[in-house]
Coordinates of C-alpha atoms in Angstrom, one line a residue:
M1 CA 35.1 40.2 -45.8
A2 CA 36.3 43.8 -46.1
P3 CA 33.6 46.5 -46.4
T4 CA 33.8 46.4 -50.2
N5 CA 35.8 44.5 -52.7
V6 CA 37.2 47.8 -54.0
N7 CA 38.6 48.6 -50.5
L8 CA 40.1 45.1 -50.3
W9 CA 41.9 45.4 -53.6
R10 CA 43.2 48.9 -52.7
S11 CA 44.6 47.6 -49.4
V12 CA 46.3 44.5 -50.8
D13 CA 50.1 44.9 -51.1
W14 CA 50.5 44.7 -54.8
L15 CA 54.3 44.9 -54.7
T16 CA 54.5 41.6 -52.8
I17 CA 52.0 40.0 -55.2
S18 CA 54.1 41.3 -58.2
I19 CA 57.2 39.7 -56.7
Y20 CA 55.3 36.5 -56.2
L21 CA 54.1 36.4 -59.8
I22 CA 57.6 37.2 -61.1
L23 CA 59.1 34.4 -59.1
V24 CA 56.4 31.9 -60.1
I25 CA 56.9 32.8 -63.8
L26 CA 60.7 32.5 -63.5
G27 CA 60.2 29.2 -61.7
W28 CA 58.1 27.8 -64.5
F29 CA 60.7 28.7 -67.1
S30 CA 63.3 27.0 -64.9
V31 CA 61.1 23.9 -64.7
C32 CA 60.9 24.0 -68.5
G33 CA 64.7 24.2 -68.7
A34 CA 65.3 21.5 -66.2
S35 CA 62.8 19.0 -67.7
Y36 CA 63.5 19.8 -71.3
N37 CA 64.5 17.0 -73.7
Y38 CA 66.2 17.9 -77.0
G39 CA 63.6 18.4 -79.7
D40 CA 60.6 18.3 -77.3
F41 CA 59.1 21.9 -77.2
D42 CA 55.6 20.9 -76.1
F43 CA 55.8 22.7 -72.7
F44 CA 52.0 23.0 -72.4
S45 CA 51.3 19.3 -72.7
F46 CA 49.9 17.9 -69.4
D47 CA 52.1 14.9 -69.9
S48 CA 55.2 17.0 -69.4
R49 CA 56.6 18.4 -66.1
A50 CA 56.3 21.9 -67.4
G51 CA 52.6 21.4 -68.4
K52 CA 51.8 19.9 -65.0
Q53 CA 53.5 22.8 -63.3
L54 CA 51.3 25.2 -65.2
V55 CA 48.3 23.4 -63.7
W56 CA 49.8 23.8 -60.2
I57 CA 50.4 27.5 -60.9
G58 CA 46.9 28.1 -62.1
C59 CA 45.5 26.4 -59.0
S60 CA 47.8 28.4 -56.9
L61 CA 46.6 31.7 -58.4
C62 CA 43.0 30.6 -57.8
L63 CA 43.9 29.6 -54.2
G64 CA 45.5 33.0 -53.6
F65 CA 42.4 34.7 -54.9
V66 CA 40.2 32.7 -52.6
L67 CA 42.4 33.3 -49.6
L68 CA 42.2 37.1 -50.2
M69 CA 38.4 37.0 -50.5
L70 CA 37.9 35.2 -47.2
E71 CA 37.3 37.2 -44.0
D72 CA 40.6 37.7 -42.2
K73 CA 39.1 36.9 -38.8
L74 CA 38.5 33.3 -40.0
Y75 CA 42.2 32.7 -39.8
D76 CA 42.2 33.8 -36.1
M77 CA 39.0 31.8 -35.3
F78 CA 40.1 28.5 -36.8
S79 CA 43.9 28.6 -36.0
Y80 CA 43.8 25.8 -33.4
I81 CA 41.3 23.7 -35.4
L82 CA 43.6 23.9 -38.4
Y83 CA 46.6 23.0 -36.3
I84 CA 45.0 20.0 -34.6
G85 CA 43.7 18.8 -38.0
M86 CA 47.1 19.1 -39.6
M87 CA 48.7 17.3 -36.7
F88 CA 46.3 14.5 -37.0
L89 CA 46.9 14.3 -40.8
L90 CA 50.7 14.2 -40.1
L91 CA 50.1 11.4 -37.6
I92 CA 48.2 9.1 -39.9
T93 CA 50.3 9.9 -43.1
P94 CA 53.0 7.2 -42.4
F95 CA 50.3 4.6 -42.2
L96 CA 48.6 5.7 -45.4
A97 CA 51.5 6.7 -47.6
E98 CA 53.5 4.5 -49.9
D99 CA 57.3 4.3 -49.8
T100 CA 58.7 7.1 -51.9
K101 CA 62.5 7.1 -52.0
G102 CA 62.6 5.9 -48.4
S103 CA 60.0 8.3 -47.0
Y104 CA 56.4 7.9 -46.1
S105 CA 55.3 11.5 -46.5
W106 CA 53.1 11.6 -49.7
L107 CA 49.4 10.9 -49.8
K108 CA 48.0 9.9 -53.2
F109 CA 44.6 11.0 -54.4
G110 CA 44.3 9.3 -57.8
P111 CA 46.9 10.9 -60.1
I112 CA 47.7 13.6 -57.5
S113 CA 50.2 13.3 -54.7
L114 CA 50.3 15.8 -51.8
Q115 CA 52.8 16.2 -49.0
P116 CA 51.0 17.2 -45.7
A117 CA 54.2 18.5 -44.2
E118 CA 54.1 21.5 -46.6
F119 CA 50.7 22.6 -45.5
A120 CA 51.4 22.0 -41.8
K121 CA 53.8 25.1 -41.9
F122 CA 51.0 27.6 -42.2
A123 CA 48.9 25.8 -39.6
T124 CA 51.8 25.9 -37.2
A125 CA 52.3 29.6 -37.9
L126 CA 48.7 30.3 -37.2
A127 CA 48.7 28.3 -34.0
L128 CA 51.8 30.2 -32.8
A129 CA 50.3 33.5 -33.7
K130 CA 47.0 32.7 -31.9
F131 CA 48.8 31.5 -28.7
M132 CA 51.3 34.3 -28.6
S133 CA 48.6 37.0 -29.2
S134 CA 46.6 36.0 -26.1
Y135 CA 46.3 38.7 -23.5
S136 CA 48.3 37.0 -20.8
F137 CA 51.1 35.7 -23.0
N138 CA 54.7 36.5 -21.9
I139 CA 57.5 34.7 -23.6
E140 CA 59.7 35.2 -20.6
K141 CA 57.4 32.9 -18.5
T142 CA 58.7 29.4 -18.6
K143 CA 55.3 27.7 -19.1
H144 CA 54.5 30.0 -22.0
F145 CA 57.9 29.5 -23.7
A146 CA 57.6 25.7 -23.2
A147 CA 54.1 25.7 -24.8
V148 CA 55.5 27.6 -27.8
V149 CA 58.4 25.2 -28.2
A150 CA 55.9 22.3 -27.9
I151 CA 53.8 23.7 -30.8
I152 CA 56.9 23.8 -32.9
L153 CA 58.4 20.5 -32.0
L154 CA 55.2 18.4 -32.4
P155 CA 55.0 18.7 -36.2
M156 CA 58.8 18.2 -36.3
F157 CA 58.4 14.9 -34.5
L158 CA 55.5 13.7 -36.6
I159 CA 57.4 14.6 -39.8
I160 CA 60.5 12.7 -38.6
M161 CA 58.3 9.7 -38.2
Q162 CA 57.6 9.9 -41.9
R163 CA 61.4 9.8 -42.5
E164 CA 61.5 13.4 -43.8
T165 CA 64.2 14.9 -41.7
G166 CA 64.8 17.8 -44.1
S167 CA 61.2 18.9 -44.0
A168 CA 61.2 18.6 -40.2
L169 CA 64.3 20.9 -39.8
V170 CA 62.4 23.7 -41.6
Y171 CA 60.3 24.2 -38.5
L172 CA 63.4 25.4 -36.6
A173 CA 63.0 28.6 -38.6
F174 CA 60.1 29.6 -36.2
F175 CA 62.8 30.3 -33.6
F176 CA 63.8 33.4 -35.6
M177 CA 60.3 34.7 -35.1
L178 CA 60.5 34.0 -31.4
Y179 CA 63.7 36.1 -31.2
R180 CA 61.8 39.0 -32.7
E181 CA 59.0 38.6 -30.2
G182 CA 61.3 38.8 -27.2
M183 CA 63.0 35.5 -26.8
P184 CA 66.2 36.1 -24.8
G185 CA 69.3 36.5 -26.9
S186 CA 71.0 33.9 -24.7
I187 CA 68.8 31.2 -26.1
L188 CA 69.8 32.1 -29.7
F189 CA 73.4 32.2 -28.4
V190 CA 73.0 28.7 -27.0
G191 CA 71.6 27.5 -30.4
I192 CA 74.6 29.0 -32.3
C193 CA 77.0 27.4 -29.8
A194 CA 75.3 24.0 -30.3
V195 CA 75.9 24.3 -34.1
V196 CA 79.5 25.3 -33.6
Y197 CA 80.1 22.4 -31.1
F198 CA 78.6 19.9 -33.6
V199 CA 80.5 21.1 -36.6
V200 CA 83.9 21.4 -34.8
G201 CA 83.4 18.1 -32.9
I202 CA 82.5 16.1 -36.0
K203 CA 84.9 17.9 -38.4
F204 CA 87.9 17.0 -36.3
S205 CA 86.7 13.8 -34.7
T206 CA 89.2 11.7 -36.7
E207 CA 92.2 13.9 -36.1
M208 CA 94.6 13.6 -33.2
L209 CA 96.9 16.0 -31.4
A210 CA 100.7 15.6 -31.5
D211 CA 100.6 13.3 -28.4
G212 CA 98.6 10.7 -30.4
A213 CA 96.2 10.2 -27.6
T214 CA 93.9 13.2 -27.7
V215 CA 91.1 13.7 -30.3
L216 CA 91.4 17.2 -31.7
G217 CA 87.6 17.5 -31.9
D218 CA 87.0 16.8 -28.2
F219 CA 89.9 19.1 -27.2
A220 CA 88.6 22.0 -29.4
V221 CA 85.0 21.7 -28.1
L222 CA 86.0 21.5 -24.5
S223 CA 88.4 24.5 -24.9
L224 CA 85.5 26.5 -26.4
I225 CA 83.3 25.6 -23.5
I226 CA 85.9 26.9 -21.0
I227 CA 86.5 30.1 -23.0
L228 CA 82.8 30.9 -23.6
S229 CA 81.9 30.2 -20.0
S230 CA 84.6 32.8 -18.9
I231 CA 83.3 35.3 -21.4
L232 CA 79.7 34.9 -20.2
V233 CA 80.9 35.5 -16.6
K234 CA 82.5 38.8 -17.8
V235 CA 79.4 39.9 -19.8
Y236 CA 76.5 38.8 -17.5
C237 CA 78.2 39.0 -14.0
N238 CA 80.7 41.8 -14.7
K239 CA 83.3 40.1 -12.5
T240 CA 86.7 40.6 -14.0
S241 CA 88.5 38.7 -11.3
V242 CA 86.3 35.6 -11.8
F243 CA 86.7 36.0 -15.6
L244 CA 90.5 35.9 -15.2
Y245 CA 90.4 33.0 -12.8
V246 CA 88.3 30.9 -15.2
L247 CA 90.0 31.8 -18.4
F248 CA 93.7 31.8 -17.4
G249 CA 93.3 29.1 -14.8
G250 CA 91.6 26.8 -17.3
S251 CA 94.1 27.7 -20.0
L252 CA 97.1 27.2 -17.7
I253 CA 96.1 23.8 -16.6
T254 CA 95.2 22.7 -20.1
G255 CA 98.6 24.0 -21.4
L256 CA 100.5 22.1 -18.7
A257 CA 98.5 18.9 -19.5
L258 CA 99.4 19.3 -23.2
L259 CA 103.1 19.7 -22.3
V260 CA 103.1 16.6 -20.1
S261 CA 101.1 14.7 -22.7
N262 CA 103.9 15.2 -25.2
Y263 CA 106.3 13.2 -23.0
Y264 CA 103.8 10.8 -21.3
P265 CA 100.9 10.5 -23.8
F266 CA 97.4 10.5 -22.3
D267 CA 94.0 12.0 -23.3
V268 CA 94.1 15.7 -22.4
A269 CA 90.3 15.8 -22.8
I270 CA 90.0 14.0 -19.4
V271 CA 91.8 16.9 -17.7
Q272 CA 89.5 19.3 -19.5
Y273 CA 86.4 17.4 -18.3
V274 CA 87.8 17.8 -14.7
I275 CA 88.3 21.6 -15.4
C276 CA 84.7 21.9 -16.5
A277 CA 83.5 20.1 -13.4
I278 CA 85.5 22.4 -11.1
L279 CA 84.2 25.3 -13.1
V280 CA 80.6 24.2 -12.6
F281 CA 81.0 23.7 -8.8
Y282 CA 82.8 27.1 -8.5
L283 CA 80.1 28.9 -10.3
I284 CA 77.4 27.3 -8.2
F285 CA 79.3 28.3 -5.1
L286 CA 79.5 31.9 -6.3
S287 CA 75.8 31.8 -7.1
L288 CA 74.9 30.8 -3.5
R289 CA 77.5 33.1 -1.9
D290 CA 76.6 36.3 -3.9
R291 CA 73.0 35.3 -4.5
M292 CA 73.4 35.9 -8.2
K293 CA 71.4 33.7 -10.5
N294 CA 73.6 34.4 -13.6
Y295 CA 76.4 32.3 -12.1
F296 CA 74.0 29.4 -11.9
Y297 CA 72.8 29.9 -15.4
I298 CA 76.4 29.9 -16.7
A299 CA 77.0 26.7 -14.8
L300 CA 74.0 25.2 -16.5
F301 CA 75.4 26.4 -19.8
A302 CA 78.7 24.6 -19.1
I303 CA 76.9 21.4 -18.1
G304 CA 74.6 21.5 -21.1
S305 CA 77.5 22.2 -23.4
V306 CA 79.5 19.2 -22.2
G307 CA 76.4 17.0 -22.4
F308 CA 75.6 18.2 -25.9
S309 CA 79.1 17.6 -27.2
Y310 CA 79.0 14.0 -26.0
S311 CA 75.4 13.4 -27.2
A312 CA 76.1 15.0 -30.6
S313 CA 78.9 12.5 -31.3
Y314 CA 76.7 9.6 -30.1
L315 CA 73.8 10.9 -32.3
F316 CA 76.0 11.3 -35.3
E317 CA 77.6 7.8 -35.0
N318 CA 74.6 5.7 -33.8
V319 CA 71.4 7.5 -34.7
L320 CA 71.9 9.1 -38.1
E321 CA 71.8 6.8 -41.1
D322 CA 74.9 6.2 -43.2
H323 CA 73.7 8.4 -46.1
Q324 CA 73.0 11.2 -43.7
Q325 CA 76.4 10.9 -42.1
I326 CA 78.1 10.9 -45.5
R327 CA 76.2 14.1 -46.6
I328 CA 77.4 15.9 -43.5
K329 CA 81.0 14.7 -44.0
V330 CA 80.9 15.8 -47.6
V331 CA 79.9 19.3 -46.6
L332 CA 82.5 19.5 -43.8
G333 CA 85.2 18.4 -46.3
M334 CA 85.8 15.1 -44.4
E335 CA 85.0 13.0 -47.5
E336 CA 84.7 13.7 -51.2
D337 CA 82.5 10.8 -52.5
L338 CA 82.0 12.3 -55.9
T339 CA 80.3 9.1 -57.1
G340 CA 78.0 8.8 -54.0
A341 CA 76.6 11.3 -51.6
G342 CA 78.7 14.1 -53.1
Y343 CA 77.6 13.4 -56.6
N344 CA 74.6 15.7 -56.7
V345 CA 76.4 18.7 -55.2
N346 CA 79.5 18.1 -57.5
Q347 CA 77.4 18.0 -60.6
S348 CA 75.3 21.0 -59.5
K349 CA 78.5 23.0 -59.0
I350 CA 79.7 22.0 -62.4
A351 CA 76.4 23.1 -63.9
I352 CA 76.5 26.4 -62.2
G353 CA 80.1 27.0 -63.0
S354 CA 79.6 26.2 -66.6
G355 CA 77.0 29.0 -66.9
G356 CA 79.7 31.7 -66.5
M357 CA 78.7 35.3 -66.2
F358 CA 75.8 35.4 -68.6
G359 CA 74.8 31.8 -68.9
K360 CA 74.3 29.5 -71.9
G361 CA 70.8 30.7 -72.6
F362 CA 67.3 29.3 -72.1
L363 CA 67.2 25.5 -72.9
N364 CA 70.9 25.5 -73.9
G365 CA 72.4 24.1 -70.7
T366 CA 74.3 20.9 -71.3
Q367 CA 74.6 19.6 -67.8
T368 CA 70.9 19.8 -67.1
K369 CA 69.8 18.7 -70.6
L370 CA 71.9 15.5 -70.3
K371 CA 70.4 14.9 -66.8
Y372 CA 73.7 14.9 -65.0
V373 CA 72.2 16.6 -62.0
P374 CA 69.7 14.4 -60.1
E375 CA 66.5 16.1 -58.8
Q376 CA 67.4 19.0 -61.1
D377 CA 63.8 20.3 -61.4
T378 CA 63.0 19.9 -57.7
D379 CA 65.6 20.3 -54.9
F380 CA 68.4 21.2 -57.3
I381 CA 66.6 23.5 -59.6
F382 CA 68.8 26.5 -58.8
C383 CA 71.6 24.8 -60.8
T384 CA 69.4 25.2 -63.9
V385 CA 69.2 28.9 -63.2
G386 CA 72.9 29.1 -62.8
E387 CA 73.7 27.2 -66.0
E388 CA 71.2 28.9 -68.3
Q389 CA 71.2 32.4 -66.9
G390 CA 74.7 32.5 -65.4
F391 CA 75.9 34.7 -62.5
I392 CA 73.7 37.6 -63.6
G393 CA 70.6 35.5 -63.6
S394 CA 71.4 33.8 -60.4
A395 CA 72.1 37.1 -58.7
A396 CA 68.8 38.5 -60.0
V397 CA 66.8 35.6 -58.6
M398 CA 68.6 36.0 -55.2
L399 CA 67.9 39.7 -55.3
L400 CA 64.2 39.0 -55.9
F401 CA 64.1 36.7 -52.9
T402 CA 65.9 39.3 -50.8
I403 CA 63.4 42.0 -51.8
L404 CA 60.6 39.6 -50.9
I405 CA 62.1 39.0 -47.4
L406 CA 62.7 42.7 -46.8
R407 CA 59.2 43.5 -47.9
L408 CA 57.8 40.8 -45.5
I409 CA 59.7 42.5 -42.7
V410 CA 58.2 45.8 -43.6
L411 CA 54.7 44.3 -43.7
S412 CA 55.1 42.5 -40.4
E413 CA 56.4 45.6 -38.6
R414 CA 53.4 47.7 -39.8
Q415 CA 50.8 45.3 -38.3
Y416 CA 48.6 46.7 -35.5
S417 CA 47.8 43.2 -34.1
R418 CA 50.3 40.9 -32.6
F419 CA 48.6 38.0 -34.2
A420 CA 49.3 39.3 -37.7
R421 CA 52.9 40.4 -36.8
V422 CA 53.8 36.9 -35.4
Y423 CA 52.3 35.2 -38.4
G424 CA 54.2 37.6 -40.7
Y425 CA 57.5 36.9 -39.1
S426 CA 56.8 33.2 -39.2
V427 CA 56.2 33.4 -42.9
L428 CA 59.4 35.3 -43.7
S429 CA 61.4 32.9 -41.4
I430 CA 60.2 30.0 -43.4
F431 CA 61.0 31.6 -46.7
L432 CA 64.4 32.7 -45.5
F433 CA 65.3 29.2 -44.2
H434 CA 64.2 27.6 -47.5
M435 CA 66.1 30.1 -49.6
F436 CA 69.3 29.9 -47.6
I437 CA 69.4 26.1 -47.2
N438 CA 68.3 25.2 -50.7
I439 CA 70.7 27.6 -52.5
G440 CA 73.4 26.7 -49.9
M441 CA 73.1 22.9 -50.6
V442 CA 73.1 23.4 -54.4
I443 CA 76.5 25.3 -54.2
G444 CA 77.9 23.0 -51.5
L445 CA 77.7 25.3 -48.4
T446 CA 75.0 23.4 -46.5
P447 CA 74.1 19.7 -46.2
V448 CA 71.7 18.2 -48.7
I449 CA 68.5 17.9 -46.7
G450 CA 66.1 17.9 -49.6
I451 CA 63.9 21.0 -49.3
P452 CA 62.5 22.9 -52.3
L453 CA 63.3 26.4 -53.5
P454 CA 60.1 28.5 -53.0
F455 CA 58.1 29.1 -56.3
F456 CA 60.8 27.4 -58.4
S457 CA 60.9 23.7 -57.5
Y458 CA 58.6 21.5 -59.4
G459 CA 55.5 20.2 -57.5
G460 CA 52.1 21.3 -56.3
S461 CA 52.5 20.7 -52.6
S462 CA 55.4 23.1 -52.1
L463 CA 53.9 25.7 -54.5
W464 CA 50.5 25.6 -52.8
G465 CA 52.1 25.6 -49.3
F466 CA 54.1 28.7 -50.0
T467 CA 51.1 30.4 -51.7
I468 CA 48.9 29.7 -48.7
L469 CA 51.6 31.0 -46.3
L470 CA 52.0 34.2 -48.3
F471 CA 48.4 35.1 -49.2
V472 CA 47.0 34.4 -45.7
F473 CA 49.4 37.1 -44.5
L474 CA 48.6 39.4 -47.3
R475 CA 44.9 39.1 -46.3
M476 CA 45.8 40.0 -42.7
D477 CA 47.8 43.0 -44.0
A478 CA 45.0 44.2 -46.1
A479 CA 42.7 44.4 -43.0
R480 CA 45.4 45.8 -40.7
K481 CA 43.8 49.3 -40.3
R482 CA 40.4 47.9 -39.5
N483 CA 41.9 45.6 -36.9

């Protein structure tokens, strides 16, 4: 422990704890509003959702107190043990869990159900912090970067086995932390490109160009690959002549192919594939001739981009389940499906819109009271905030989350140890991902992947998981000067 309890309580960041308490209290009132039935004001009954949430909140406060009282070095000492233990628990969960809405991710202990995936986040964050704080660690070394990626991907794979794709995607948030710790910006750029390829390719996969033989999605993605490859040559190789050859040469050939296709219809994407192949061989030749590795890396980028664009289409059509495909199509505007996959989002937007500027008031929301919004006290609880508190209340909640994120950045940057800094950025990355995706899916900006809003969504697993993430870091921060 700290030298004295007095010193500990003086060192703890009370501003962050205050924000935490405010969010938890607002979350409880939101659960009350979302689960309220007309005439039933017994919010403290353990038979009601609000009453049960109070129990989770009380346990979370006790849990936070215990985490603050523990010696901060314990988190460093037992990082790998906690990670291995949680991975084992994730591994056996599908064999022990019952079918819950198509997933096998909940373990039942009598009347209590817990989701191990929520607790694996802090164990993964600790393992990353432990590994990345070792003396010899260098993120630019391939073997070290590969090990870090493996630490992140292992829980994702195990959670996907439980048929919880949404919870697995949360672990991608750790890559934001890696960027802060020195991961090359090129990797982040590749990730963004992959998202753009996927969205553009799927969005326009059913639309054809004027020739009637070329799929617009394939044409757009391959055009992007040629353009981006030429820009990378300009930026990383500083060769204007090569940049012009690639950009204008590829554009000219593509333009001629489009012109001919209007008279003699054929798939222009075939010509673009040939252009990409020529581009790759040309860049490899320049790499060998000028002994410049950047040409080779750009060639790999082009190869990977083409491979990803093809595999993304195959994955979407043959691997994703029908309901997952429909959710993505609804977000991309390819389908409406207001009675199926788009029903939740449509009702959620109606509820938020009906709140207006100042809201209808606590317990006065009609959309939520009449249960038009499914999962309105868990994944879609933000619609209750929008309907009852309006734009002002929604903005206030988002402001509180923003202050929490900014405060976590400040706390992370003031750490003296890399272990605490890495863990701190892991925590804020998880919170940022949950906030952005959850609110985004409620208002129809992101696909519905079923992840909770921190401190608001009903349930003990998510509340305990977020509490552990936050208070472990607050304990590290309280001991930063000694460390």
